[in-house]
CSV table of C-alpha atoms in Angstrom, one decimal:
chain,number,residue,atom,x,y,z
A,1,MET,CA,50.4,-39.7,20.2
A,2,LEU,CA,51.0,-41.4,23.5
A,3,THR,CA,49.1,-40.2,26.6
A,4,GLN,CA,51.0,-39.2,29.7
A,5,LYS,CA,50.1,-42.5,31.4
A,6,GLU,CA,51.3,-44.5,28.4
A,7,LYS,CA,54.5,-42.6,28.4
A,8,ARG,CA,55.2,-43.5,32.0
A,9,THR,CA,54.5,-47.1,31.2
A,10,CYS,CA,56.9,-47.0,28.3
A,11,ARG,CA,59.7,-45.4,30.4
A,12,VAL,CA,59.5,-48.2,33.0
A,13,LEU,CA,60.1,-50.9,30.3
A,14,ILE,CA,62.5,-49.0,28.1
A,15,SER,CA,64.8,-48.0,30.9
A,16,GLU,CA,65.3,-51.7,31.6
A,17,TYR,CA,65.5,-52.8,27.9
A,18,LYS,CA,67.8,-49.9,27.0
A,19,MET,CA,70.3,-50.9,29.7
A,20,LYS,CA,70.3,-54.5,28.7
A,21,LEU,CA,70.7,-53.6,25.0
A,22,LYS,CA,73.6,-51.4,25.8
A,23,LYS,CA,75.3,-54.1,27.8
A,24,TYR,CA,74.8,-56.7,25.0
A,25,ALA,CA,76.2,-54.4,22.4
A,26,ALA,CA,79.2,-53.6,24.5
A,27,ASN,CA,79.9,-57.3,25.4
A,28,HIS,CA,79.1,-59.0,22.1
A,29,THR,CA,79.6,-56.6,19.3
A,30,ALA,CA,82.1,-53.9,18.1
A,31,LEU,CA,79.2,-51.4,17.8
A,32,PRO,CA,79.2,-48.2,19.8
A,33,ALA,CA,76.9,-49.3,22.7
A,34,GLY,CA,75.9,-45.8,23.8
A,35,ASP,CA,74.9,-44.8,20.2
A,36,ILE,CA,72.9,-48.1,19.8
A,37,ALA,CA,71.0,-47.5,23.0
A,38,ALA,CA,70.2,-43.9,22.1
A,39,GLU,CA,69.0,-44.8,18.6
A,40,TYR,CA,66.9,-47.6,20.1
A,41,GLU,CA,65.1,-45.3,22.4
A,42,ASP,CA,64.5,-42.7,19.7
A,43,ARG,CA,63.1,-45.4,17.3
A,44,PHE,CA,60.9,-47.0,19.9
A,45,TYR,CA,59.2,-43.8,20.8
A,46,ARG,CA,58.8,-42.8,17.1
A,47,TYR,CA,57.1,-46.1,16.4
A,48,MET,CA,54.9,-45.9,19.4
A,49,ASN,CA,53.8,-42.3,18.7
A,50,GLU,CA,53.0,-43.1,15.1
A,51,ALA,CA,51.1,-46.3,15.8
A,52,ASP,CA,47.3,-46.5,15.7
A,53,MET,CA,46.2,-47.6,19.1
A,54,GLY,CA,42.6,-47.8,18.3
A,55,SER,CA,39.7,-45.8,19.7
A,56,GLU,CA,39.9,-47.8,23.0
A,57,ARG,CA,43.7,-47.8,23.0
A,58,GLY,CA,43.4,-51.6,22.9
A,59,ARG,CA,46.6,-52.0,20.9
A,60,PHE,CA,48.9,-50.1,23.3
A,61,THR,CA,50.2,-53.1,25.4
A,62,SER,CA,50.7,-55.2,22.2
A,63,TYR,CA,52.6,-52.4,20.5
A,64,LEU,CA,54.6,-51.8,23.6
A,65,ASN,CA,55.7,-55.4,23.5
A,66,ILE,CA,56.3,-55.4,19.8
A,67,PHE,CA,58.2,-52.2,19.3
A,68,SER,CA,60.3,-52.6,22.5
A,69,GLY,CA,61.8,-55.7,20.8
A,70,LEU,CA,61.5,-54.9,17.1
A,71,ALA,CA,63.2,-51.5,17.2
A,72,ALA,CA,66.3,-53.1,18.8
A,73,TYR,CA,66.3,-56.0,16.3
A,74,GLU,CA,65.9,-53.7,13.3
A,75,ILE,CA,68.8,-51.6,14.4
A,76,LEU,CA,71.1,-54.5,15.1
A,77,ARG,CA,70.3,-56.1,11.7
A,78,GLU,CA,70.8,-52.8,9.9
A,79,LYS,CA,74.3,-52.6,11.6
A,80,GLY,CA,75.2,-56.0,10.2
A,81,LEU,CA,74.3,-58.5,12.9
A,82,THR,CA,72.8,-61.8,11.9
A,83,GLN,CA,69.2,-62.9,12.7
A,84,GLU,CA,70.6,-65.2,15.4
A,85,GLU,CA,72.6,-62.4,17.0
A,86,GLY,CA,69.7,-60.0,16.9
A,87,ILE,CA,67.4,-62.5,18.6
A,88,LYS,CA,70.0,-63.3,21.2
A,89,ALA,CA,70.2,-59.6,22.0
A,90,TYR,CA,66.5,-59.4,22.5
A,91,ASP,CA,66.5,-62.6,24.6
A,92,SER,CA,69.0,-60.9,26.9
A,93,MET,CA,66.8,-57.8,27.1
A,94,CYS,CA,63.6,-59.6,28.2
A,95,ALA,CA,65.2,-62.4,30.3
A,96,PHE,CA,63.9,-60.9,33.6
A,97,PHE,CA,60.4,-60.5,32.4
A,98,ARG,CA,60.3,-64.0,31.0
A,99,LYS,CA,61.5,-65.4,34.3
A,100,LEU,CA,58.9,-63.4,36.1
A,101,SER,CA,56.2,-64.7,33.9
A,102,SER,CA,57.4,-68.3,34.5
A,103,VAL,CA,57.3,-67.7,38.3
A,104,LEU,CA,53.9,-66.2,38.3
A,105,TYR,CA,52.3,-69.0,36.2
A,106,GLU,CA,54.2,-71.7,38.1
A,107,GLY,CA,52.7,-70.2,41.3
A,108,ALA,CA,49.2,-70.1,39.8
A,109,ASP,CA,49.5,-73.7,38.8
A,110,LEU,CA,49.9,-74.7,42.5
A,111,LEU,CA,46.6,-73.2,43.4
A,112,PRO,CA,43.4,-75.4,43.5
A,113,ASN,CA,41.8,-73.2,40.8
A,114,GLY,CA,45.0,-73.0,38.8
A,115,TYR,CA,43.4,-74.1,35.5
A,116,GLU,CA,40.7,-71.4,35.8
A,117,ILE,CA,43.3,-68.7,36.5
A,118,VAL,CA,45.2,-69.6,33.3
A,119,ARG,CA,42.0,-69.9,31.3
A,120,ARG,CA,40.8,-66.5,32.5
A,121,SER,CA,44.1,-64.9,31.8
A,122,LEU,CA,43.9,-66.1,28.2
A,123,LEU,CA,40.3,-65.0,27.8
A,124,ASP,CA,41.2,-61.5,29.0
A,125,ASP,CA,43.8,-61.3,26.3
A,126,LEU,CA,41.7,-62.8,23.5
A,127,GLU,CA,38.3,-61.2,24.3
A,128,GLY,CA,39.1,-58.2,26.5
A,129,GLU,CA,40.3,-54.8,25.4
A,130,LYS,CA,43.2,-56.4,23.4
A,131,LYS,CA,40.7,-58.3,21.1
A,132,ILE,CA,41.4,-55.6,18.4
A,133,CYS,CA,44.8,-57.2,18.0
A,134,TRP,CA,43.7,-60.5,16.5
A,135,ASP,CA,40.9,-62.5,14.9
A,136,ILE,CA,40.2,-65.6,17.1
A,137,GLU,CA,37.9,-68.6,17.1
A,138,ILE,CA,37.4,-70.6,20.3
A,139,LEU,CA,37.2,-74.2,19.4
A,140,GLN,CA,36.8,-75.7,22.8
A,141,ASP,CA,35.9,-74.4,26.3
A,142,ASP,CA,34.7,-77.2,28.6
A,143,ASP,CA,35.9,-79.5,31.4
A,144,ARG,CA,38.6,-81.0,29.2
A,145,GLY,CA,40.3,-77.8,28.2
A,146,PHE,CA,40.4,-74.5,26.3
A,147,THR,CA,41.5,-74.4,22.7
A,148,TYR,CA,41.6,-71.5,20.3
A,149,GLU,CA,42.9,-70.4,16.9
A,150,ILE,CA,44.2,-67.0,15.9
A,151,SER,CA,43.9,-66.2,12.2
A,152,ARG,CA,45.2,-62.6,12.3
A,153,CYS,CA,47.9,-61.5,14.7
A,154,LEU,CA,49.0,-57.9,15.2
A,155,TYR,CA,52.4,-59.1,16.3
A,156,PHE,CA,53.1,-61.0,13.1
A,157,ASP,CA,51.5,-58.4,10.8
A,158,THR,CA,53.6,-55.6,12.4
A,159,CYS,CA,56.9,-57.6,12.1
A,160,LYS,CA,56.1,-58.5,8.5
A,161,GLU,CA,55.3,-54.9,7.6
A,162,HIS,CA,58.7,-53.8,9.0
A,163,GLY,CA,60.4,-56.5,6.9
A,164,TYR,CA,61.3,-58.9,9.7
A,165,PRO,CA,58.5,-61.5,9.9
A,166,GLU,CA,61.0,-64.0,11.5
A,167,PHE,CA,61.2,-61.8,14.6
A,168,CYS,CA,57.6,-62.6,15.6
A,169,LYS,CA,58.9,-66.0,16.8
A,170,VAL,CA,60.3,-64.4,19.9
A,171,PHE,CA,56.8,-63.4,21.0
A,172,CYS,CA,55.6,-67.0,20.4
A,173,THR,CA,58.5,-68.1,22.7
A,174,HIS,CA,57.1,-65.8,25.4
A,175,ASP,CA,54.1,-68.2,25.7
A,176,TRP,CA,56.4,-71.1,26.4
A,177,TYR,CA,58.1,-69.3,29.3
A,178,ALA,CA,54.6,-68.5,30.7
A,179,PHE,CA,52.6,-71.6,30.0
A,180,GLY,CA,55.4,-74.2,29.6
A,181,VAL,CA,55.8,-74.5,33.3
A,182,LEU,CA,52.2,-75.7,33.8
A,183,LYS,CA,51.9,-79.3,34.9
A,184,ARG,CA,49.8,-79.7,38.0
A,185,HIS,CA,46.4,-78.4,36.9
A,186,SER,CA,47.0,-77.5,33.3
A,187,LYS,CA,49.2,-78.4,30.3
A,188,PHE,CA,50.1,-76.1,27.4
A,189,ILE,CA,49.9,-77.7,23.9
A,190,ARG,CA,50.8,-75.8,20.8
A,191,LYS,CA,50.2,-77.3,17.3
A,192,PHE,CA,51.5,-74.4,15.2
A,193,THR,CA,51.8,-70.6,14.8
A,194,ILE,CA,51.5,-68.2,12.0
A,195,ALA,CA,55.1,-67.0,12.7
A,196,GLU,CA,56.3,-70.6,12.1
A,197,ASN,CA,54.6,-71.1,8.7
A,198,GLY,CA,51.2,-72.1,10.0
A,199,THR,CA,48.0,-70.6,8.5
A,200,VAL,CA,46.8,-70.0,12.1
A,201,CYS,CA,48.0,-70.2,15.6
A,202,HIS,CA,46.5,-73.2,17.4
A,203,ASP,CA,46.9,-73.5,21.2
A,204,THR,CA,45.3,-75.6,23.9
A,205,ILE,CA,45.3,-75.3,27.7
A,206,GLU,CA,44.5,-78.9,28.6
A,207,LYS,CA,42.9,-79.4,32.0
A,208,VAL,CA,44.8,-81.9,34.1
A,209,LYS,CA,42.6,-84.2,36.2
């Protein structure tokens, strides 16, 4: 079950996503928008309450991201929308947060220590409390750049378990909104991802000199 603090965090995100989903359903489908939004909220909290967050609650943020999108996608697909339509709905839901991510990393890239800020952000995700979410191998971490591979990903595994492995691609797209703006001190290079038929996810933050 979710803690009170986690419930508050969920409410902040879901209030925004629920409003955007309702708007998308009303403007782009013949579905009852209010019913879709209510079903979305119920399913999201059910999934979150049933999820194993781990002893240190390290999966909470990842599951928050996963289920806030996957619950909406599932419902829309079940109601007859196509894969493309379901992904468009999610894109509209998270547009603000993607834009915010772009602005933050674009700002970081302007700073003299921009590369180190980006590198540290990735290390915090990969080796911090969220390390329970994936199996990683760091291949390079020197004055040329930072390269890593992910061989197990909670995002992909969860989407696959729910029967919609294709939906994981939207989370891979998040990285492009964040790191795709880098050009002054860093450059984001992605070779492949598990969600796009790779055996691993392989990313590099190249240090621009």
